[in-house]
Amino acid sequence: MLPDEKEQRTTPLLDAEEKKVTRPQFIKEAAGVAGGMAIEWNKEADVVVVGSGFAGMAAAVEAADGGASVIVLEMGDHAGGHSILSGGNCQFAGTHVQRAQGIEDKSDWLYEDQMLAGETCLWLEKLGVKWGRMQLQAGCRVPRSHRPGPSPDYAGGLPDSGGISIWMVLARAAEDRKVPILLKHKMTRLLRPDPKGPVIGVEVESEGKTLNIKANKTVILGTGGFMANTQMCMAWDPRLGPDLGASGLPYADTPGIGHNAAVDVGAGLTDMSFVCYLPIKWGSKVNQWWEPPTLKVVPKAGTGVSIEDFRRVILVKTDGKRYINESLVLEKTAAPAYPQAKWGNKDYTANIFTETFLNLKERPRNVWAVTDAEGARALKWPVDQMAKPDPKVFPALYPDFVAVAQTLQELATKMGVDPANFEATVAHYNGFVTAGKDEDFAKPGPLSALSRPPFYGAKLAMLRHSQACGLRANTKGQVLERSDQYAGKGVSIDQEKVIPHLYAAGECVGGYFGNYHMHGKIGHYMTWGRVAGKNAAAEKSWV
Ligand SMILES: Cc1cc2nc3c(=O)[nH]c(=O)nc-3n(C[C@H](O)[C@H](O)[C@H](O)COP(=O)(O)OP(=O)(O)OC[C@H]3O[C@@H](n4cnc5c(N)ncnc54)[C@H](O)[C@@H]3O)c2cc1C
């Protein structure tokens, strides 16, 4: 039984078995191997997994099945990370689920399309996932996005499904294998006292205390991305500043501690030029809504107001002026080989709209989509909610991200744009509508005038979303030693030196997909979590 199903629970998500495991079990011993440094251990396990998302949980289940004792550390006050918020789309190829739905697919095709494969589909089904209808997604020649269907088996039945369903199945599998998830246990440091020796444990901050947790065999990092760490994102692309949002917030933080801790003990990074995929929201600064955030509620995508027809809006920035052909928002970098997949985003620097926004000189960047009463009706904007925005109510509109006014001047003031220029911009644009031609930016028509009050504004939020960059790991999931790059040998990753007893899987690892935003990569993250978990359990103890 998952904790949320227990009536006496006070915390919203897993803190399974916490009491049992946090009972002081001081293990005093010198770390022996490690530079003679004495460490007072507060807990121990064969395999210490850091992070309770898909990668961490899959690693934990496989490591437990490999006979290891396992602890999962989670810095949050609930478990699941971005994984629990995700849509739950997993790309697997040539599976029994596809065959049952009449879809021919092959691992080779998946490899060709996106460079990886897995039998994790069946593994998840055996653990309890019920697959729903296949979906066609970016960069795929056939429908291969496996999404869980609703099932009464997930924590007493959910009205819908998504990543949360897969995560619950993994959480239950971990619980069955007596793997505890210790909430509010933030790993702050990897312990590698001998710079040439193994990683022997982690330092953890928990409710004001510092603990040392010993990993007899291995530490596995499943700490997710670093998109919420603005400084770290800006280190790789200075345009990804604090005026952008980050997916996962406010429910799951991604501070990049795992990356930095690994770099501190000698790990290298890869694919950092593709910092993150950058989706856009209007009127909301969150990518998902999950209220209240418990296992009984499925997180929803589709926050903010939608704009399917950019002939109904103009985009203005702080100076009150247009700056682009608004329709370019819809011009994603489609995966060219497979036009049947409706969108793709191979490289954000190839997306004109994204690039133009990132390159705006003003800080903070302040871009609003504006329409009138007629446009709001045509676009099906939730005008009542826009008048009383409440982030706690779906679609999570934020008061500083929507504006409604009877006059253009008042709207401009609410949006923080220059009122005189804004009025002039609207008059100028309405002239193009009458003339039938956008002389400034050549937006294809027919265009609609902005003339009927009330007027509406929805602010653009660009979000640092999923990442394909991060730690370098080999095909066993072992984290690679950066110093080996000094030799400049040009060998394959499996011939490079590893940091002994340190593994990583999931979004904290780079190099799985190259410079490519692949939707549905969580299937691979679980596969890599399993690979890491299996190999970690088979390691010889360093003790
Ligand atoms: C709204 C939304 C929808 C998405 N939909 C999809 C989708 O349909 N398909 C898809 O492929 N991808 C999707 N993604 C992306 C996907 O969710 C992530 O790529 C994936 O879940 C990452 O899994 P992970 O296990 O590597 O990391 P996470 O799930 O982020 O888990 C990492 C965990 O580690 C914990 N942690 C981090 N640092 C520490 C530390 N120092 N100490 C202890 N714990 C720590 C975090 O709190 C977190 O719980 C979506 C993302 C979002 C936000």
Coordinates of C-alpha atoms and ligand atoms in Angstrom, one line a residue:
M1 CA 0.0 0.0 0.0
L2 CA 1.4 3.4 -0.9
P3 CA 1.4 5.9 2.0
D4 CA -1.2 8.1 0.3
E5 CA -3.6 5.3 0.7
K6 CA -3.1 5.2 4.5
E7 CA -5.6 7.3 6.3
Q8 CA -3.3 8.5 9.0
R9 CA -0.9 10.1 6.6
T10 CA 0.0 13.8 7.0
T11 CA 2.6 14.3 4.3
P12 CA 1.3 14.2 0.8
L13 CA 3.7 11.8 -0.8
L14 CA 6.1 9.0 0.0
D15 CA 8.2 8.9 3.1
A16 CA 8.0 5.2 3.2
E17 CA 9.6 3.4 6.1
E18 CA 11.3 6.6 7.1
K19 CA 11.0 6.0 10.8
K20 CA 12.5 2.6 10.6
V21 CA 15.5 3.7 8.7
T22 CA 16.2 7.0 10.3
R23 CA 16.5 5.3 13.7
P24 CA 20.1 6.2 14.7
Q25 CA 22.4 3.5 13.6
F26 CA 25.7 5.1 14.1
I27 CA 28.4 3.1 12.4
K28 CA 31.7 4.4 13.5
E29 CA 34.6 3.4 11.4
A30 CA 37.5 4.8 9.6
A31 CA 36.9 5.0 5.9
G32 CA 40.1 2.9 5.7
V33 CA 41.1 3.2 2.1
A34 CA 40.3 6.8 1.9
G35 CA 43.3 8.8 2.9
G36 CA 42.9 7.8 6.5
M37 CA 39.9 10.1 6.8
A38 CA 37.6 9.1 9.6
I39 CA 33.9 9.3 8.8
E40 CA 31.1 8.8 11.3
W41 CA 28.4 7.0 9.3
N42 CA 24.8 7.7 10.2
K43 CA 23.3 5.1 7.8
E44 CA 24.4 2.6 5.2
A45 CA 23.3 0.5 2.3
D46 CA 25.0 -1.3 -0.5
V47 CA 23.5 1.1 -3.0
V48 CA 22.6 4.7 -2.2
V49 CA 20.4 6.2 -4.9
V50 CA 20.1 10.0 -5.0
G51 CA 16.8 11.2 -6.5
S52 CA 13.4 9.5 -6.6
G53 CA 12.4 10.2 -10.2
F54 CA 12.0 7.6 -12.9
A55 CA 15.8 7.0 -13.2
G56 CA 16.4 6.8 -9.5
M57 CA 13.4 4.5 -8.8
A58 CA 14.2 2.2 -11.8
A59 CA 17.8 2.0 -10.5
A60 CA 16.6 1.2 -7.0
V61 CA 14.2 -1.6 -8.1
E62 CA 16.9 -3.2 -10.2
A63 CA 19.6 -2.9 -7.6
A64 CA 17.2 -4.5 -5.0
D65 CA 16.5 -7.3 -7.4
G66 CA 20.2 -7.7 -7.8
G67 CA 20.4 -8.5 -4.1
A68 CA 21.7 -5.2 -2.8
S69 CA 20.3 -3.3 0.1
V70 CA 19.1 0.1 -1.2
I71 CA 18.3 3.5 0.2
V72 CA 16.8 6.3 -2.0
L73 CA 17.5 9.8 -0.9
E74 CA 15.1 12.6 -1.9
M75 CA 15.7 16.2 -1.1
G76 CA 12.1 17.2 -1.5
D77 CA 9.3 16.9 1.0
H78 CA 7.6 14.6 -1.6
A79 CA 9.1 12.2 -4.0
G80 CA 8.9 11.8 -7.8
G81 CA 10.7 14.9 -9.2
H82 CA 9.8 15.9 -12.7
S83 CA 8.8 12.3 -13.4
I84 CA 5.6 12.5 -11.4
L85 CA 4.6 15.6 -13.3
S86 CA 5.4 14.3 -16.7
G87 CA 2.9 13.2 -19.4
G88 CA 4.3 9.7 -19.1
N89 CA 5.1 9.3 -22.8
C90 CA 7.8 6.6 -23.2
Q91 CA 9.3 5.9 -26.6
F92 CA 9.9 2.2 -27.0
A93 CA 10.1 0.3 -30.3
G94 CA 8.8 -3.0 -31.6
T95 CA 6.9 -3.7 -28.4
H96 CA 4.0 -6.1 -27.8
V97 CA 1.9 -3.1 -27.1
Q98 CA 2.5 -1.6 -30.5
R99 CA 1.9 -5.0 -32.2
A100 CA -1.4 -5.3 -30.4
Q101 CA -2.4 -1.9 -31.9
G102 CA -1.3 -2.9 -35.4
I103 CA 1.9 -0.8 -35.5
E104 CA 5.0 -2.1 -37.1
D105 CA 8.2 -0.7 -35.5
K106 CA 11.8 -1.9 -34.9
S107 CA 14.5 -1.1 -32.5
D108 CA 16.7 -0.3 -35.5
W109 CA 14.2 2.4 -36.5
L110 CA 14.2 3.9 -33.1
Y111 CA 17.9 3.8 -33.1
E112 CA 17.9 5.5 -36.5
D113 CA 15.3 8.0 -35.5
Q114 CA 16.6 8.8 -32.1
M115 CA 19.6 6.6 -31.3
L116 CA 18.3 4.2 -28.5
A117 CA 16.1 1.3 -27.5
G118 CA 14.7 -0.7 -24.6
E119 CA 12.6 -3.6 -23.3
T120 CA 11.7 -1.6 -20.3
C121 CA 8.1 -1.5 -21.7
L122 CA 7.5 -5.1 -20.7
W123 CA 9.4 -4.7 -17.4
L124 CA 7.0 -1.8 -16.5
E125 CA 4.0 -3.9 -17.5
K126 CA 5.1 -6.7 -15.3
L127 CA 5.5 -4.3 -12.4
G128 CA 1.9 -3.1 -13.0
V129 CA 1.7 -0.4 -15.7
K130 CA -1.3 -0.7 -18.0
W131 CA -0.5 0.8 -21.4
G132 CA -3.0 3.0 -23.2
R133 CA -3.2 4.1 -26.8
M134 CA -0.1 4.7 -28.7
Q135 CA 0.7 8.3 -29.7
L136 CA 2.7 9.7 -32.6
Q137 CA 5.3 12.2 -31.5
A138 CA 8.1 14.4 -32.7
G139 CA 10.8 12.7 -34.8
C140 CA 9.1 9.3 -35.0
R141 CA 8.1 7.6 -38.2
V142 CA 5.3 5.6 -36.5
P143 CA 3.3 6.0 -33.3
R144 CA 5.7 4.7 -30.6
S145 CA 5.0 6.9 -27.6
H146 CA 3.7 4.5 -24.9
R147 CA 1.5 6.3 -22.4
P148 CA -0.1 4.6 -19.4
G149 CA -3.8 4.2 -19.5
P150 CA -6.0 4.8 -16.5
S151 CA -6.2 1.8 -14.1
P152 CA -7.9 1.3 -10.8
D153 CA -4.6 -0.3 -9.6
Y154 CA -2.8 3.0 -9.4
A155 CA -3.4 4.2 -5.8
G156 CA -7.1 3.4 -5.7
G157 CA -7.8 4.7 -9.2
L158 CA -7.1 8.0 -10.9
P159 CA -9.4 9.8 -13.3
D160 CA -6.7 10.1 -15.9
S161 CA -3.1 8.9 -16.3
G162 CA 0.4 10.1 -16.9
G163 CA 3.9 10.0 -15.5
I164 CA 2.4 9.8 -12.0
S165 CA 0.9 6.3 -12.8
I166 CA 4.2 4.9 -13.9
W167 CA 5.9 6.5 -10.9
M168 CA 3.4 4.9 -8.5
V169 CA 4.1 1.5 -10.0
L170 CA 7.8 2.0 -9.5
A171 CA 7.2 3.4 -5.9
R172 CA 5.2 0.3 -5.1
A173 CA 7.8 -2.0 -6.6
A174 CA 10.4 -0.3 -4.5
E175 CA 8.3 -0.6 -1.4
D176 CA 7.7 -4.3 -2.1
R177 CA 11.5 -4.7 -2.1
K178 CA 11.8 -2.8 1.2
V179 CA 13.6 0.1 -0.4
P180 CA 13.0 3.2 1.7
I181 CA 12.7 6.7 0.2
L182 CA 14.1 9.2 2.7
L183 CA 12.4 12.5 2.1
K184 CA 14.0 15.9 3.0
H185 CA 17.5 14.2 2.6
K186 CA 19.4 16.5 0.3
M187 CA 22.7 15.2 -0.9
T188 CA 25.2 18.0 -0.6
R189 CA 28.4 16.2 -1.4
L190 CA 29.8 13.0 -2.8
L191 CA 32.4 11.4 -0.5
R192 CA 35.5 10.5 -2.4
P193 CA 38.2 11.1 0.2
D194 CA 40.9 9.6 -2.0
P195 CA 40.8 11.4 -5.4
K196 CA 41.9 8.3 -7.1
G197 CA 39.7 6.0 -5.0
P198 CA 36.1 5.0 -5.0
V199 CA 33.1 7.1 -4.0
I200 CA 32.2 5.7 -0.6
G201 CA 29.1 7.6 0.3
V202 CA 27.3 10.9 0.4
E203 CA 26.9 13.8 2.7
V204 CA 23.3 14.8 3.3
E205 CA 21.5 17.7 4.8
S206 CA 18.3 16.7 6.6
E207 CA 16.2 19.1 8.6
G208 CA 19.2 21.1 9.8
K209 CA 21.4 18.1 10.4
T210 CA 24.4 16.9 8.4
L211 CA 24.5 13.1 7.9
N212 CA 27.0 10.8 6.3
I213 CA 25.5 7.9 4.4
K214 CA 27.7 5.1 3.5
A215 CA 27.4 3.3 0.2
N216 CA 29.1 -0.1 0.5
K217 CA 28.9 -0.7 -3.2
T218 CA 27.8 2.3 -5.1
V219 CA 26.1 5.7 -5.3
I220 CA 23.7 6.2 -8.2
L221 CA 22.9 9.8 -9.2
G222 CA 19.3 10.2 -10.5
T223 CA 19.1 13.8 -9.6
G224 CA 17.4 15.1 -12.7
G225 CA 18.2 18.3 -14.6
F226 CA 19.4 21.7 -13.6
M227 CA 16.8 23.9 -15.3
A228 CA 15.8 25.6 -12.1
N229 CA 19.4 26.7 -11.4
T230 CA 19.4 30.0 -13.4
Q231 CA 23.1 30.6 -12.8
M232 CA 24.1 27.1 -14.1
C233 CA 21.9 27.5 -17.2
M234 CA 23.3 31.0 -17.8
A235 CA 26.8 29.5 -17.6
W236 CA 26.1 27.6 -20.8
D237 CA 23.8 30.1 -22.5
P238 CA 23.8 33.6 -20.8
R239 CA 20.4 34.4 -22.4
L240 CA 18.6 31.8 -20.2
G241 CA 18.3 34.4 -17.4
P242 CA 16.0 34.9 -14.4
D243 CA 13.2 36.3 -16.6
L244 CA 12.6 32.8 -18.0
G245 CA 10.7 30.2 -15.9
A246 CA 11.6 26.6 -15.2
S247 CA 9.4 23.6 -15.7
G248 CA 8.7 21.5 -12.6
L249 CA 8.4 24.6 -10.4
P250 CA 6.7 25.1 -8.0
Y251 CA 6.3 21.3 -7.4
A252 CA 9.8 19.9 -8.1
D253 CA 13.1 21.7 -7.9
T254 CA 16.1 21.0 -10.2
P255 CA 19.1 22.7 -8.6
G256 CA 21.8 20.7 -10.4
I257 CA 23.4 19.6 -7.1
G258 CA 24.1 16.1 -8.5
H259 CA 26.0 17.6 -11.5
N260 CA 28.1 19.9 -9.3
A261 CA 28.8 17.2 -6.7
A262 CA 30.0 14.8 -9.4
V263 CA 32.1 17.5 -11.1
D264 CA 33.6 18.2 -7.7
V265 CA 34.9 14.6 -7.4
G266 CA 36.2 14.6 -11.0
A267 CA 33.4 13.9 -13.4
G268 CA 33.0 15.5 -16.8
L269 CA 30.0 17.0 -18.6
T270 CA 28.8 16.6 -22.2
D271 CA 26.4 18.0 -24.8
M272 CA 26.1 21.3 -22.8
S273 CA 25.4 23.4 -25.8
F274 CA 21.8 22.2 -25.9
V275 CA 21.0 23.5 -22.5
C276 CA 17.3 22.8 -22.5
Y277 CA 14.2 22.6 -24.6
L278 CA 12.2 25.9 -24.3
P279 CA 8.5 25.6 -24.6
I280 CA 6.2 28.7 -24.3
K281 CA 3.2 29.5 -22.1
W282 CA 0.9 32.4 -22.3
G283 CA -0.7 33.9 -19.1
S284 CA 0.9 31.3 -16.9
K285 CA 4.5 30.7 -15.8
V286 CA 4.2 27.1 -14.9
N287 CA 4.2 24.1 -17.2
Q288 CA 1.9 22.0 -15.2
W289 CA -0.9 22.3 -12.6
W290 CA -1.0 19.9 -9.7
E291 CA -3.4 21.1 -6.9
P292 CA -3.3 19.8 -4.3
P293 CA -0.1 18.0 -5.0
T294 CA -1.0 14.5 -3.8
L295 CA -1.0 11.0 -5.3
K296 CA -4.8 11.4 -5.8
V297 CA -4.4 14.2 -8.3
V298 CA -3.0 13.8 -11.8
P299 CA -0.8 16.8 -12.8
K300 CA -2.3 18.5 -15.9
A301 CA -0.4 20.1 -18.8
G302 CA -2.2 22.8 -20.8
T303 CA -1.6 25.6 -18.4
G304 CA -2.2 29.3 -19.5
V305 CA -4.3 30.4 -22.4
S306 CA -3.8 28.9 -25.8
I307 CA -3.2 30.7 -29.1
E308 CA -3.8 28.5 -32.1
D309 CA -4.3 31.4 -34.5
F310 CA -1.7 34.2 -34.3
R311 CA -3.7 36.3 -36.9
R312 CA -5.9 37.1 -33.9
V313 CA -3.2 38.7 -31.7
I314 CA -0.2 41.0 -31.8
L315 CA 2.9 40.6 -29.7
V316 CA 4.3 43.7 -28.1
K317 CA 7.3 44.3 -25.8
T318 CA 8.1 46.9 -23.2
D319 CA 8.4 49.7 -25.7
G320 CA 4.8 49.0 -26.8
K321 CA 5.9 47.9 -30.3
R322 CA 5.6 44.7 -32.3
Y323 CA 8.9 43.0 -33.0
I324 CA 8.1 39.9 -35.1
N325 CA 5.7 38.0 -37.4
E326 CA 3.7 36.5 -34.6
S327 CA 2.9 33.3 -36.6
L328 CA 6.5 32.2 -36.4
V329 CA 5.7 30.9 -32.9
L330 CA 4.0 28.0 -34.6
E331 CA 7.1 27.3 -36.8
K332 CA 8.8 24.7 -34.8
T333 CA 11.8 23.0 -36.2
A334 CA 9.8 20.1 -37.5
A335 CA 11.6 16.7 -37.8
P336 CA 12.0 16.9 -41.5
A337 CA 12.0 13.2 -42.3
Y338 CA 8.7 12.5 -40.7
P339 CA 6.2 15.3 -41.3
Q340 CA 3.4 13.1 -39.9
A341 CA 4.8 13.9 -36.4
K342 CA 3.4 17.3 -35.9
W343 CA 6.2 19.1 -34.1
G344 CA 9.8 18.8 -33.1
N345 CA 12.5 20.9 -31.7
K346 CA 15.9 19.7 -32.8
D347 CA 17.9 22.6 -31.7
Y348 CA 16.5 25.7 -30.1
T349 CA 19.0 27.9 -31.8
A350 CA 17.4 26.9 -35.1
N351 CA 14.0 28.1 -34.0
I352 CA 13.6 31.7 -35.2
F353 CA 10.9 32.7 -32.7
T354 CA 12.8 31.4 -29.7
E355 CA 16.1 32.9 -30.9
T356 CA 14.5 36.3 -31.5
F357 CA 12.9 36.3 -28.0
L358 CA 16.2 35.2 -26.4
N359 CA 18.1 37.9 -28.2
L360 CA 15.8 40.8 -27.2
K361 CA 18.0 43.4 -25.5
E362 CA 15.5 44.4 -22.9
R363 CA 15.7 42.8 -19.4
P364 CA 13.5 41.5 -18.1
R365 CA 12.0 40.5 -21.5
N366 CA 8.4 41.5 -21.3
V367 CA 6.3 40.3 -24.3
W368 CA 2.5 40.2 -24.3
A369 CA 0.0 38.7 -26.7
V370 CA -2.9 41.1 -27.1
T371 CA -6.3 40.7 -28.5
D372 CA -9.7 42.3 -28.2
A373 CA -13.1 40.9 -27.1
E374 CA -13.7 39.3 -30.5
G375 CA -10.3 37.7 -30.6
A376 CA -10.6 36.4 -27.0
R377 CA -13.9 34.7 -28.0
A378 CA -12.4 33.2 -31.2
L379 CA -9.4 31.9 -29.3
K380 CA -11.6 30.6 -26.5
W381 CA -9.7 32.4 -23.8
P382 CA -11.1 31.9 -20.3
V383 CA -12.1 35.6 -19.9
D384 CA -13.8 35.1 -16.5
Q385 CA -10.6 33.5 -15.1
M386 CA -8.5 36.2 -16.8
A387 CA -10.5 38.8 -14.9
K388 CA -9.8 36.9 -11.6
P389 CA -6.5 35.0 -12.2
D390 CA -5.7 32.3 -9.6
P391 CA -2.6 30.0 -10.1
K392 CA -4.2 27.4 -7.8
V393 CA -7.1 26.9 -10.2
F394 CA -6.6 25.3 -13.6
P395 CA -5.3 26.7 -16.1
A396 CA -3.0 28.3 -13.5
L397 CA -3.3 32.0 -14.6
Y398 CA -1.0 34.3 -12.7
P399 CA -2.1 37.9 -11.8
D400 CA 1.2 39.3 -13.2
F401 CA 0.8 37.3 -16.5
V402 CA -2.7 38.4 -17.6
A403 CA -4.3 41.8 -18.1
V404 CA -7.9 42.9 -18.9
A405 CA -8.9 46.5 -19.5
Q406 CA -11.6 48.6 -21.2
T407 CA -9.0 50.8 -22.9
L408 CA -5.8 50.2 -24.7
Q409 CA -4.1 52.8 -22.4
E410 CA -5.2 51.0 -19.2
L411 CA -4.1 47.6 -20.7
A412 CA -0.7 49.0 -21.5
T413 CA -0.2 50.2 -18.0
K414 CA -1.2 46.8 -16.6
M415 CA 1.2 45.1 -18.9
G416 CA 4.1 47.4 -18.2
V417 CA 4.4 48.6 -21.8
D418 CA 4.7 52.1 -23.1
P419 CA 1.0 53.3 -23.4
A420 CA 1.5 55.9 -26.2
N421 CA 3.5 53.6 -28.4
F422 CA 1.1 50.8 -27.7
E423 CA -1.9 52.8 -28.8
A424 CA 0.0 53.8 -32.0
T425 CA 1.0 50.2 -32.6
V426 CA -2.6 49.0 -32.5
A427 CA -3.8 51.8 -34.8
H428 CA -0.9 51.1 -37.2
Y429 CA -1.7 47.3 -37.2
N430 CA -5.4 47.9 -37.6
G431 CA -4.4 49.9 -40.8
F432 CA -2.7 46.7 -42.1
V433 CA -5.8 44.7 -41.4
T434 CA -7.9 47.2 -43.5
A435 CA -5.3 47.2 -46.2
G436 CA -5.0 43.4 -46.1
K437 CA -1.2 43.4 -45.7
D438 CA 1.2 43.4 -42.8
E439 CA 3.8 45.8 -44.1
D440 CA 6.1 45.5 -41.1
F441 CA 6.5 41.8 -40.5
A442 CA 4.6 40.1 -43.4
K443 CA 2.4 38.0 -41.1
P444 CA 0.1 36.1 -43.5
G445 CA -3.6 37.1 -43.3
P446 CA -6.5 37.4 -43.1
L447 CA -5.7 39.5 -40.0
S448 CA -8.2 40.6 -37.4
A449 CA -8.4 44.2 -36.0
L450 CA -8.1 44.9 -32.3
S451 CA -10.9 47.2 -31.8
R452 CA -13.6 45.9 -29.5
P453 CA -13.2 46.3 -25.7
P454 CA -12.5 44.8 -23.4
F455 CA -8.9 44.2 -24.4
Y456 CA -6.9 41.2 -23.2
G457 CA -3.2 40.6 -22.6
A458 CA -1.4 37.3 -21.9
K459 CA 2.3 37.5 -21.1
L460 CA 4.8 35.1 -22.8
A461 CA 6.6 32.8 -20.4
M462 CA 9.5 30.9 -21.9
L463 CA 10.4 27.9 -19.7
R464 CA 13.6 26.1 -19.3
H465 CA 12.3 22.6 -19.8
S466 CA 13.9 19.2 -20.4
Q467 CA 17.6 18.8 -20.9
A468 CA 19.8 16.4 -22.9
C469 CA 23.1 17.6 -21.4
G470 CA 24.9 16.6 -18.3
L471 CA 27.3 14.1 -16.8
R472 CA 29.3 11.8 -19.0
A473 CA 28.6 8.1 -18.3
N474 CA 29.6 4.9 -20.1
T475 CA 27.2 2.2 -21.4
K476 CA 27.1 0.7 -17.9
G477 CA 26.0 3.9 -16.3
Q478 CA 29.4 4.5 -14.7
V479 CA 30.4 8.2 -14.4
L480 CA 33.6 9.0 -16.3
E481 CA 36.7 10.5 -14.9
R482 CA 37.3 13.9 -16.4
S483 CA 41.0 13.7 -15.9
D484 CA 41.1 10.9 -18.5
Q485 CA 40.4 13.5 -21.2
Y486 CA 43.8 15.0 -20.6
A487 CA 45.3 12.0 -22.3
G488 CA 43.4 13.0 -25.4
K489 CA 43.4 9.4 -26.7
G490 CA 40.2 9.4 -28.8
V491 CA 38.9 6.1 -27.4
S492 CA 35.3 5.0 -26.9
I493 CA 33.5 5.9 -23.7
D494 CA 33.7 2.4 -22.5
Q495 CA 37.5 2.5 -22.6
E496 CA 37.7 5.7 -20.5
K497 CA 38.5 5.6 -16.9
V498 CA 35.5 5.7 -14.5
I499 CA 35.1 7.2 -11.1
P500 CA 34.9 3.9 -9.1
H501 CA 31.6 3.2 -7.5
L502 CA 29.7 6.2 -8.9
Y503 CA 26.9 5.7 -11.4
A504 CA 24.3 8.1 -12.9
A505 CA 21.2 7.8 -14.9
G506 CA 18.3 9.9 -16.3
E507 CA 18.2 13.6 -17.0
C508 CA 21.4 14.3 -15.1
V509 CA 23.3 12.5 -17.7
G510 CA 24.2 13.9 -21.1
G511 CA 25.0 12.2 -24.4
Y512 CA 22.0 9.8 -24.7
F513 CA 20.4 11.7 -27.6
G514 CA 22.9 14.2 -28.9
N515 CA 21.9 17.7 -29.7
Y516 CA 18.2 16.7 -29.8
H517 CA 15.1 17.3 -27.7
M518 CA 13.4 14.0 -27.7
H519 CA 9.9 13.8 -26.3
G520 CA 9.3 10.5 -24.7
K521 CA 12.8 10.0 -23.3
I522 CA 11.6 8.9 -19.9
G523 CA 11.5 5.3 -21.2
H524 CA 15.2 5.6 -21.9
Y525 CA 15.8 7.2 -18.5
M526 CA 14.2 4.2 -16.9
T527 CA 16.2 1.8 -19.1
W528 CA 19.4 3.6 -18.0
G529 CA 18.3 3.6 -14.4
R530 CA 17.8 -0.2 -14.7
V531 CA 21.2 -0.6 -16.3
A532 CA 22.9 1.4 -13.6
G533 CA 20.9 -0.4 -10.8
K534 CA 21.9 -3.8 -12.1
N535 CA 25.5 -3.0 -12.5
A536 CA 25.7 -1.2 -9.2
A537 CA 24.3 -4.1 -7.3
A538 CA 26.9 -6.4 -9.0
E539 CA 29.8 -4.2 -7.9
K540 CA 32.2 -5.6 -5.2
S541 CA 31.9 -3.7 -1.9
W542 CA 34.8 -1.3 -1.4
V543 CA 34.6 -1.9 2.4
Ligands
LIG1 C1 5.2 19.0 -16.8 C2 6.2 18.1 -17.4 C3 5.8 17.1 -18.4 C4 6.7 16.3 -19.0 N1 6.3 15.3 -19.8 C5 7.2 14.4 -20.3 C6 6.8 13.3 -21.2 O1 5.6 13.1 -21.4 N2 7.7 12.5 -21.7 C7 9.0 12.7 -21.4 O2 9.9 12.0 -21.9 N3 9.5 13.7 -20.6 C8 8.6 14.5 -20.0 N4 9.0 15.5 -19.2 C9 10.4 15.5 -18.8 C10 10.6 14.3 -17.8 O3 9.6 14.4 -16.8 C11 12.0 14.3 -17.1 O4 12.9 14.4 -18.2 C12 12.2 13.0 -16.3 O5 11.1 12.8 -15.4 C13 13.5 13.1 -15.6 O6 13.6 11.9 -14.8 P1 14.8 11.8 -13.7 O7 14.5 10.6 -12.9 O8 16.1 11.9 -14.4 O9 14.7 13.1 -12.8 P2 13.5 13.7 -11.9 O10 12.2 13.0 -12.2 O11 13.5 15.2 -12.1 O12 13.9 13.2 -10.5 C14 15.1 13.8 -9.9 C15 14.8 13.7 -8.4 O13 16.1 13.9 -7.7 C16 15.8 14.8 -6.6 N5 17.1 15.4 -6.3 C17 17.8 16.3 -7.0 N6 19.0 16.7 -6.4 C18 19.0 16.0 -5.2 C19 19.9 16.0 -4.1 N7 21.0 16.7 -4.1 N8 19.6 15.2 -3.1 C20 18.5 14.4 -3.0 N9 17.5 14.4 -4.0 C21 17.8 15.2 -5.1 C22 14.8 15.8 -7.1 O14 14.1 16.4 -6.0 C23 13.9 14.8 -7.9 O15 12.9 14.2 -7.1 C24 8.1 16.4 -18.6 C25 8.5 17.3 -17.6 C26 7.6 18.1 -17.0 C27 8.0 19.1 -16.0

